[in-house]
């Protein structure tokens, strides 16, 4: 079984998805989804340990040798992303049961879990595959199910935000297909490793830079890089709580993974940064994202929307690290993938707890919650500190590496913007904390603390925030190895 | 002559821009989806044009004829997948438009914005 893990990782959840629908009963379909998520997490962990011990694992689907057949290829980076996606799914699903029963009509719950598992399958597939067209197929699996999931939000604006995401997401995906088609027309191959070998010979043509541009725009749409982020705030705000927690901590991360894959593994760092100068466009956009989106976050009146804008800013940090194109910079980006998943996961789950008891995520509605829902708000505070980058949390580790990477290149201005971003994060986290702790709760029947089935998963992620903030040796080690692999393969 | 030789690609570019412009400029949600479909279709033509060889046949191995020129089947097969994806996207999009119509009573973008701002 071990040698089949790369494909079982994706196939088992794919089969679990229709099963979750066929069992019809909400509780049973939840169990199916939970089983699939735990299986994926177990498979991802054992793949990661396998990759760390003995290098990349390849799997030929149907026994067809690459580059003719489709190859699944798990290296340090893909195993890392697999762990992030499946780990977040394994934490969000226990949380989802109570939250979903409150927010979604009973007869739609099996469909909800089917879509959630399909979304996870798509994201896992993108990370596992070594074939560029396969990336597109899995991207569409995850996106289509995400549109459905977002549309299940209670507010009718969930429908329009899902529609907006569908239009922008499809444009992004189509751009990616155009890029893949143009690459295929010049090289006659779709296998990533094979493409990497054949592209340098034809890189001087006009087709390859065009393919590069289409892929850059398509992937940037998917990862919500400023100013292509317009779909994200509404989608995160109006989606059901569990969906926001899952998608916010995985979907954009996998898009960042695609960015790394296409521009480091397929095109190679030398072509992407020395010939095409990708950094000249990524770096300014990332810096603007960090400052502008943090400022916009400060002005938000809805807690989920505030965190959504903060997500766009945080994506800026990841892209900033990548745009430095040094081992430390890319490592900082890869590290922030994991760390940001932990922070935003715990913050959005805390918001889910508030939604469960208060029925609203408006900042005003949170008055006095510090007293009435102490554990929920404490989770929010720790998550918020992590977002700011206070020592002993994962946020600090990310920023530490990012600042180091900037200083290594002598870019003091960038280090200053990173610190400015932290200050702005303090402002928007404080906005929620102030209302929750220093305003009296409204009169009338008080709200109670969220049930344990919501609190435990939230606190598991909060604990992970602290754990990997104190002991960053494992996470930073994997990130550095992945960065070396990415940059080594390209030059 | 050179320009005519690229006929397919001119069509691709034209369709792509028509679709893209429709998506951006129209306020009607169904028309936006029509634009998206045209946009996606242009990519299908692009792929199929890439694989086509003049005088090429289907890639079937025939006895006695070993050096047959055939059209590359892979782009066609890839685009078969993309057609399925496109149909699914359109279906999800239209389903959303139906739900939006139920919730708002309109499928004009500006009227939806007005209703959202009033709330």
mmCIF file of N, CA, C and O in Angstrom, chain A residues 108 133 136-137 140 144 147-148 151 153 155-160 162-163 166-167 170-171 174-182 184-185 190 214, chain B residues 16 20 23 29-30 32-33 36 39-40 43 46-47 50 72 74-75 78 81-82 85 88-89 92-93 96-97 99-100 103-104 112 115-116 119:
data_model
loop_
_atom_site.group_PDB
_atom_site.id
_atom_site.type_symbol
_atom_site.label_atom_id
_atom_site.label_comp_id
_atom_site.label_asym_id
_atom_site.label_seq_id
_atom_site.Cartn_x
_atom_site.Cartn_y
_atom_site.Cartn_z
ATOM 1 N N UNK A 108 -29.913 19.447 2.955
ATOM 2 C CA UNK A 108 -28.786 19.790 2.090
ATOM 3 C C UNK A 108 -27.450 19.367 2.699
ATOM 4 O O UNK A 108 -26.420 19.509 2.059
ATOM 5 N N UNK A 133 -1.697 19.521 -17.092
ATOM 6 C CA UNK A 133 -3.121 19.551 -17.432
ATOM 7 C C UNK A 133 -3.959 18.998 -16.289
ATOM 8 O O UNK A 133 -5.064 19.460 -16.027
ATOM 9 N N UNK A 136 -4.969 21.602 -13.945
ATOM 10 C CA UNK A 136 -6.166 22.341 -14.343
ATOM 11 C C UNK A 136 -7.431 21.575 -13.961
ATOM 12 O O UNK A 136 -8.383 22.151 -13.427
ATOM 13 N N UNK A 137 -7.430 20.250 -14.205
ATOM 14 C CA UNK A 137 -8.624 19.461 -13.917
ATOM 15 C C UNK A 137 -8.936 19.512 -12.425
ATOM 16 O O UNK A 137 -10.072 19.779 -12.008
ATOM 17 N N UNK A 140 -10.275 22.829 -11.296
ATOM 18 C CA UNK A 140 -11.692 23.043 -11.554
ATOM 19 C C UNK A 140 -12.552 22.218 -10.602
ATOM 20 O O UNK A 140 -13.618 22.670 -10.198
ATOM 21 N N UNK A 144 -15.163 24.404 -8.595
ATOM 22 C CA UNK A 144 -16.604 24.229 -8.779
ATOM 23 C C UNK A 144 -17.271 23.857 -7.466
ATOM 24 O O UNK A 144 -18.340 24.356 -7.138
ATOM 25 N N UNK A 147 -17.549 26.947 -5.326
ATOM 26 C CA UNK A 147 -18.656 27.849 -5.669
ATOM 27 C C UNK A 147 -19.939 27.365 -4.998
ATOM 28 O O UNK A 147 -20.688 28.162 -4.434
ATOM 29 N N UNK A 148 -20.161 26.041 -5.081
ATOM 30 C CA UNK A 148 -21.365 25.482 -4.465
ATOM 31 C C UNK A 148 -21.376 25.702 -2.964
ATOM 32 O O UNK A 148 -22.394 26.077 -2.378
ATOM 33 N N UNK A 151 -22.113 29.284 -2.030
ATOM 34 C CA UNK A 151 -23.506 29.651 -2.285
ATOM 35 C C UNK A 151 -24.443 29.142 -1.197
ATOM 36 O O UNK A 151 -25.595 29.561 -1.119
ATOM 37 N N UNK A 153 -24.257 29.732 1.884
ATOM 38 C CA UNK A 153 -24.339 30.656 3.010
ATOM 39 C C UNK A 153 -25.764 31.130 3.229
ATOM 40 O O UNK A 153 -26.594 31.092 2.318
ATOM 41 N N UNK A 155 -27.009 34.234 4.095
ATOM 42 C CA UNK A 155 -27.341 35.527 3.501
ATOM 43 C C UNK A 155 -27.476 35.374 1.990
ATOM 44 O O UNK A 155 -26.706 34.638 1.373
ATOM 45 N N UNK A 156 -28.439 36.082 1.386
ATOM 46 C CA UNK A 156 -28.597 35.939 -0.072
ATOM 47 C C UNK A 156 -27.397 36.498 -0.820
ATOM 48 O O UNK A 156 -27.180 36.198 -1.987
ATOM 49 N N UNK A 157 -26.617 37.337 -0.165
ATOM 50 C CA UNK A 157 -25.424 37.860 -0.840
ATOM 51 C C UNK A 157 -24.395 36.753 -1.070
ATOM 52 O O UNK A 157 -23.474 36.921 -1.876
ATOM 53 N N UNK A 158 -24.544 35.625 -0.361
ATOM 54 C CA UNK A 158 -23.668 34.484 -0.631
ATOM 55 C C UNK A 158 -23.786 34.080 -2.092
ATOM 56 O O UNK A 158 -22.798 33.696 -2.728
ATOM 57 N N UNK A 159 -25.011 34.185 -2.653
ATOM 58 C CA UNK A 159 -25.227 33.777 -4.041
ATOM 59 C C UNK A 159 -24.466 34.687 -4.997
ATOM 60 O O UNK A 159 -23.775 34.221 -5.898
ATOM 61 N N UNK A 160 -24.596 35.998 -4.782
ATOM 62 C CA UNK A 160 -23.911 36.899 -5.714
ATOM 63 C C UNK A 160 -22.399 36.799 -5.550
ATOM 64 O O UNK A 160 -21.661 36.888 -6.532
ATOM 65 N N UNK A 162 -20.754 34.129 -4.700
ATOM 66 C CA UNK A 162 -20.352 32.890 -5.339
ATOM 67 C C UNK A 162 -20.307 33.074 -6.861
ATOM 68 O O UNK A 162 -19.385 32.594 -7.531
ATOM 69 N N UNK A 163 -21.302 33.812 -7.388
ATOM 70 C CA UNK A 163 -21.340 34.053 -8.831
ATOM 71 C C UNK A 163 -20.113 34.851 -9.277
ATOM 72 O O UNK A 163 -19.469 34.524 -10.270
ATOM 73 N N UNK A 166 -17.242 32.659 -9.325
ATOM 74 C CA UNK A 166 -17.306 31.749 -10.475
ATOM 75 C C UNK A 166 -16.779 32.430 -11.728
ATOM 76 O O UNK A 166 -15.981 31.858 -12.469
ATOM 77 N N UNK A 167 -17.218 33.661 -11.967
ATOM 78 C CA UNK A 167 -16.770 34.357 -13.178
ATOM 79 C C UNK A 167 -15.264 34.589 -13.126
ATOM 80 O O UNK A 167 -14.522 34.227 -14.050
ATOM 81 N N UNK A 170 -13.246 31.261 -13.174
ATOM 82 C CA UNK A 170 -13.221 30.589 -14.472
ATOM 83 C C UNK A 170 -12.292 31.305 -15.437
ATOM 84 O O UNK A 170 -11.606 30.667 -16.232
ATOM 85 N N UNK A 171 -12.283 32.641 -15.365
ATOM 86 C CA UNK A 171 -11.350 33.376 -16.218
ATOM 87 C C UNK A 171 -9.920 32.980 -15.858
ATOM 88 O O UNK A 171 -9.095 32.676 -16.734
ATOM 89 N N UNK A 174 -9.201 29.514 -17.125
ATOM 90 C CA UNK A 174 -9.064 29.482 -18.583
ATOM 91 C C UNK A 174 -7.716 30.065 -19.007
ATOM 92 O O UNK A 174 -7.081 29.555 -19.931
ATOM 93 N N UNK A 175 -7.285 31.119 -18.327
ATOM 94 C CA UNK A 175 -5.958 31.666 -18.616
ATOM 95 C C UNK A 175 -4.889 30.594 -18.397
ATOM 96 O O UNK A 175 -3.937 30.482 -19.164
ATOM 97 N N UNK A 176 -5.056 29.807 -17.328
ATOM 98 C CA UNK A 176 -4.078 28.753 -17.050
ATOM 99 C C UNK A 176 -4.089 27.729 -18.187
ATOM 100 O O UNK A 176 -3.042 27.274 -18.646
ATOM 101 N N UNK A 177 -5.303 27.380 -18.679
ATOM 102 C CA UNK A 177 -5.373 26.417 -19.789
ATOM 103 C C UNK A 177 -4.677 26.967 -21.024
ATOM 104 O O UNK A 177 -3.988 26.235 -21.735
ATOM 105 N N UNK A 178 -4.871 28.267 -21.301
ATOM 106 C CA UNK A 178 -4.211 28.845 -22.471
ATOM 107 C C UNK A 178 -2.700 28.709 -22.310
ATOM 108 O O UNK A 178 -1.991 28.288 -23.231
ATOM 109 N N UNK A 179 -2.204 29.047 -21.108
ATOM 110 C CA UNK A 179 -0.766 28.940 -20.856
ATOM 111 C C UNK A 179 -0.265 27.527 -21.068
ATOM 112 O O UNK A 179 0.763 27.292 -21.715
ATOM 113 N N UNK A 180 -1.026 26.553 -20.553
ATOM 114 C CA UNK A 180 -0.619 25.155 -20.693
ATOM 115 C C UNK A 180 -0.611 24.756 -22.166
ATOM 116 O O UNK A 180 0.319 24.102 -22.653
ATOM 117 N N UNK A 181 -1.644 25.185 -22.909
ATOM 118 C CA UNK A 181 -1.731 24.842 -24.328
ATOM 119 C C UNK A 181 -0.556 25.403 -25.109
ATOM 120 O O UNK A 181 0.024 24.718 -25.960
ATOM 121 N N UNK A 182 -0.176 26.650 -24.812
ATOM 122 C CA UNK A 182 0.941 27.250 -25.531
ATOM 123 C C UNK A 182 2.251 26.529 -25.194
ATOM 124 O O UNK A 182 3.095 26.321 -26.065
ATOM 125 N N UNK A 184 2.440 23.410 -24.386
ATOM 126 C CA UNK A 184 2.374 22.126 -25.080
ATOM 127 C C UNK A 184 2.718 22.292 -26.554
ATOM 128 O O UNK A 184 3.399 21.448 -27.144
ATOM 129 N N UNK A 185 2.277 23.399 -27.144
ATOM 130 C CA UNK A 185 2.508 23.569 -28.581
ATOM 131 C C UNK A 185 4.007 23.695 -28.875
ATOM 132 O O UNK A 185 4.454 23.352 -29.962
ATOM 133 N N UNK A 190 3.353 17.438 -21.342
ATOM 134 C CA UNK A 190 2.591 18.040 -20.260
ATOM 135 C C UNK A 190 3.184 17.699 -18.910
ATOM 136 O O UNK A 190 2.734 18.197 -17.882
ATOM 137 N N UNK A 214 0.239 34.376 -19.435
ATOM 138 C CA UNK A 214 -1.110 33.848 -19.170
ATOM 139 C C UNK A 214 -1.136 33.095 -17.849
ATOM 140 O O UNK A 214 -2.055 33.249 -17.043
ATOM 141 N N UNK B 16 -12.101 35.242 -28.289
ATOM 142 C CA UNK B 16 -11.653 35.422 -26.916
ATOM 143 C C UNK B 16 -11.969 36.839 -26.439
ATOM 144 O O UNK B 16 -12.493 37.047 -25.347
ATOM 145 N N UNK B 20 -14.583 37.942 -23.580
ATOM 146 C CA UNK B 20 -14.043 38.649 -22.424
ATOM 147 C C UNK B 20 -14.742 39.999 -22.260
ATOM 148 O O UNK B 20 -15.114 40.389 -21.154
ATOM 149 N N UNK B 23 -18.206 39.656 -20.902
ATOM 150 C CA UNK B 23 -18.185 39.365 -19.477
ATOM 151 C C UNK B 23 -17.996 40.635 -18.652
ATOM 152 O O UNK B 23 -18.589 40.800 -17.601
ATOM 153 N N UNK B 29 -26.627 38.927 -15.666
ATOM 154 C CA UNK B 29 -25.822 37.793 -15.215
ATOM 155 C C UNK B 29 -25.782 36.661 -16.241
ATOM 156 O O UNK B 29 -24.768 35.980 -16.367
ATOM 157 N N UNK B 30 -26.898 36.458 -16.976
ATOM 158 C CA UNK B 30 -26.889 35.395 -17.983
ATOM 159 C C UNK B 30 -25.972 35.768 -19.139
ATOM 160 O O UNK B 30 -25.217 34.951 -19.658
ATOM 161 N N UNK B 32 -23.365 37.584 -18.999
ATOM 162 C CA UNK B 32 -21.987 37.378 -18.549
ATOM 163 C C UNK B 32 -21.573 35.918 -18.754
ATOM 164 O O UNK B 32 -20.463 35.621 -19.183
ATOM 165 N N UNK B 33 -22.493 34.996 -18.438
ATOM 166 C CA UNK B 33 -22.180 33.576 -18.605
ATOM 167 C C UNK B 33 -22.019 33.227 -20.084
ATOM 168 O O UNK B 33 -21.178 32.401 -20.439
ATOM 169 N N UNK B 36 -18.644 34.193 -20.912
ATOM 170 C CA UNK B 36 -17.689 33.224 -20.384
ATOM 171 C C UNK B 36 -17.604 32.007 -21.291
ATOM 172 O O UNK B 36 -16.515 31.487 -21.573
ATOM 173 N N UNK B 39 -15.714 32.789 -24.422
ATOM 174 C CA UNK B 39 -14.308 32.888 -24.034
ATOM 175 C C UNK B 39 -13.677 31.493 -23.939
ATOM 176 O O UNK B 39 -12.605 31.226 -24.486
ATOM 177 N N UNK B 40 -14.388 30.579 -23.250
ATOM 178 C CA UNK B 40 -13.846 29.232 -23.091
ATOM 179 C C UNK B 40 -13.801 28.495 -24.423
ATOM 180 O O UNK B 40 -12.870 27.735 -24.690
ATOM 181 N N UNK B 43 -10.735 29.010 -26.489
ATOM 182 C CA UNK B 43 -9.573 28.222 -26.087
ATOM 183 C C UNK B 43 -9.645 26.819 -26.682
ATOM 184 O O UNK B 43 -8.636 26.224 -27.060
ATOM 185 N N UNK B 46 -8.403 27.004 -30.101
ATOM 186 C CA UNK B 46 -6.943 27.155 -30.052
ATOM 187 C C UNK B 46 -6.274 25.788 -29.928
ATOM 188 O O UNK B 46 -5.373 25.446 -30.696
ATOM 189 N N UNK B 47 -6.748 24.978 -28.984
ATOM 190 C CA UNK B 47 -6.131 23.667 -28.759
ATOM 191 C C UNK B 47 -6.241 22.790 -29.991
ATOM 192 O O UNK B 47 -5.284 22.137 -30.396
ATOM 193 N N UNK B 50 -3.973 23.673 -32.713
ATOM 194 C CA UNK B 50 -2.581 23.314 -32.450
ATOM 195 C C UNK B 50 -2.271 21.910 -32.943
ATOM 196 O O UNK B 50 -1.187 21.631 -33.448
ATOM 197 N N UNK B 72 -2.498 15.191 -34.281
ATOM 198 C CA UNK B 72 -2.179 14.875 -32.884
ATOM 199 C C UNK B 72 -3.469 14.780 -32.066
ATOM 200 O O UNK B 72 -4.225 15.741 -31.973
ATOM 201 N N UNK B 74 -3.837 14.334 -28.865
ATOM 202 C CA UNK B 74 -3.814 14.735 -27.448
ATOM 203 C C UNK B 74 -4.533 16.061 -27.200
ATOM 204 O O UNK B 74 -5.371 16.140 -26.302
ATOM 205 N N UNK B 75 -4.281 17.119 -28.005
ATOM 206 C CA UNK B 75 -5.037 18.352 -27.750
ATOM 207 C C UNK B 75 -6.542 18.138 -27.818
ATOM 208 O O UNK B 75 -7.289 18.694 -27.002
ATOM 209 N N UNK B 78 -7.542 16.497 -24.616
ATOM 210 C CA UNK B 78 -7.481 17.451 -23.507
ATOM 211 C C UNK B 78 -8.703 18.346 -23.532
ATOM 212 O O UNK B 78 -9.316 18.626 -22.498
ATOM 213 N N UNK B 81 -11.870 17.092 -22.103
ATOM 214 C CA UNK B 81 -11.957 17.323 -20.662
ATOM 215 C C UNK B 81 -12.392 18.758 -20.383
ATOM 216 O O UNK B 81 -13.250 19.005 -19.532
ATOM 217 N N UNK B 82 -11.789 19.695 -21.134
ATOM 218 C CA UNK B 82 -12.113 21.098 -20.883
ATOM 219 C C UNK B 82 -13.559 21.403 -21.238
ATOM 220 O O UNK B 82 -14.183 22.246 -20.601
ATOM 221 N N UNK B 85 -15.579 20.360 -18.327
ATOM 222 C CA UNK B 85 -15.423 21.352 -17.265
ATOM 223 C C UNK B 85 -16.242 22.595 -17.590
ATOM 224 O O UNK B 85 -16.927 23.154 -16.729
ATOM 225 N N UNK B 88 -19.868 22.008 -16.953
ATOM 226 C CA UNK B 88 -20.142 22.003 -15.514
ATOM 227 C C UNK B 88 -20.139 23.423 -14.966
ATOM 228 O O UNK B 88 -21.027 23.800 -14.186
ATOM 229 N N UNK B 89 -19.170 24.225 -15.410
ATOM 230 C CA UNK B 89 -19.104 25.604 -14.930
ATOM 231 C C UNK B 89 -20.360 26.361 -15.316
ATOM 232 O O UNK B 89 -20.956 27.075 -14.504
ATOM 233 N N UNK B 92 -23.289 25.240 -13.135
ATOM 234 C CA UNK B 92 -23.249 25.825 -11.795
ATOM 235 C C UNK B 92 -23.604 27.303 -11.873
ATOM 236 O O UNK B 92 -24.385 27.818 -11.061
ATOM 237 N N UNK B 93 -23.058 27.991 -12.892
ATOM 238 C CA UNK B 93 -23.328 29.419 -13.029
ATOM 239 C C UNK B 93 -24.802 29.687 -13.241
ATOM 240 O O UNK B 93 -25.389 30.554 -12.581
ATOM 241 N N UNK B 96 -26.777 29.166 -10.146
ATOM 242 C CA UNK B 96 -26.640 30.312 -9.245
ATOM 243 C C UNK B 96 -27.537 31.457 -9.696
ATOM 244 O O UNK B 96 -28.163 32.126 -8.858
ATOM 245 N N UNK B 97 -27.611 31.671 -11.024
ATOM 246 C CA UNK B 97 -28.449 32.765 -11.525
ATOM 247 C C UNK B 97 -29.913 32.502 -11.171
ATOM 248 O O UNK B 97 -30.632 33.415 -10.764
ATOM 249 N N UNK B 99 -31.014 30.866 -8.587
ATOM 250 C CA UNK B 99 -31.174 31.160 -7.150
ATOM 251 C C UNK B 99 -31.148 32.669 -6.904
ATOM 252 O O UNK B 99 -31.895 33.182 -6.066
ATOM 253 N N UNK B 100 -30.274 33.365 -7.633
ATOM 254 C CA UNK B 100 -30.200 34.821 -7.453
ATOM 255 C C UNK B 100 -31.533 35.451 -7.853
ATOM 256 O O UNK B 100 -32.049 36.341 -7.184
ATOM 257 N N UNK B 103 -33.946 35.021 -5.128
ATOM 258 C CA UNK B 103 -33.682 35.805 -3.927
ATOM 259 C C UNK B 103 -33.877 37.301 -4.158
ATOM 260 O O UNK B 103 -34.293 38.018 -3.254
ATOM 261 N N UNK B 104 -33.564 37.775 -5.362
ATOM 262 C CA UNK B 104 -33.596 39.221 -5.596
ATOM 263 C C UNK B 104 -34.719 39.647 -6.544
ATOM 264 O O UNK B 104 -35.038 40.821 -6.623
ATOM 265 N N UNK B 112 -29.271 44.530 -8.395
ATOM 266 C CA UNK B 112 -28.900 43.737 -7.222
ATOM 267 C C UNK B 112 -28.089 44.594 -6.254
ATOM 268 O O UNK B 112 -28.322 44.568 -5.041
ATOM 269 N N UNK B 115 -30.359 46.819 -4.282
ATOM 270 C CA UNK B 115 -31.061 46.110 -3.212
ATOM 271 C C UNK B 115 -30.144 45.812 -2.035
ATOM 272 O O UNK B 115 -30.557 45.869 -0.883
ATOM 273 N N UNK B 116 -28.883 45.485 -2.336
ATOM 274 C CA UNK B 116 -27.958 45.162 -1.255
ATOM 275 C C UNK B 116 -27.621 46.402 -0.438
ATOM 276 O O UNK B 116 -27.423 46.330 0.762
ATOM 277 N N UNK B 119 -30.305 47.462 2.227
ATOM 278 C CA UNK B 119 -30.349 46.673 3.460
ATOM 279 C C UNK B 119 -29.374 47.159 4.517
ATOM 280 O O UNK B 119 -28.275 47.521 4.220
#
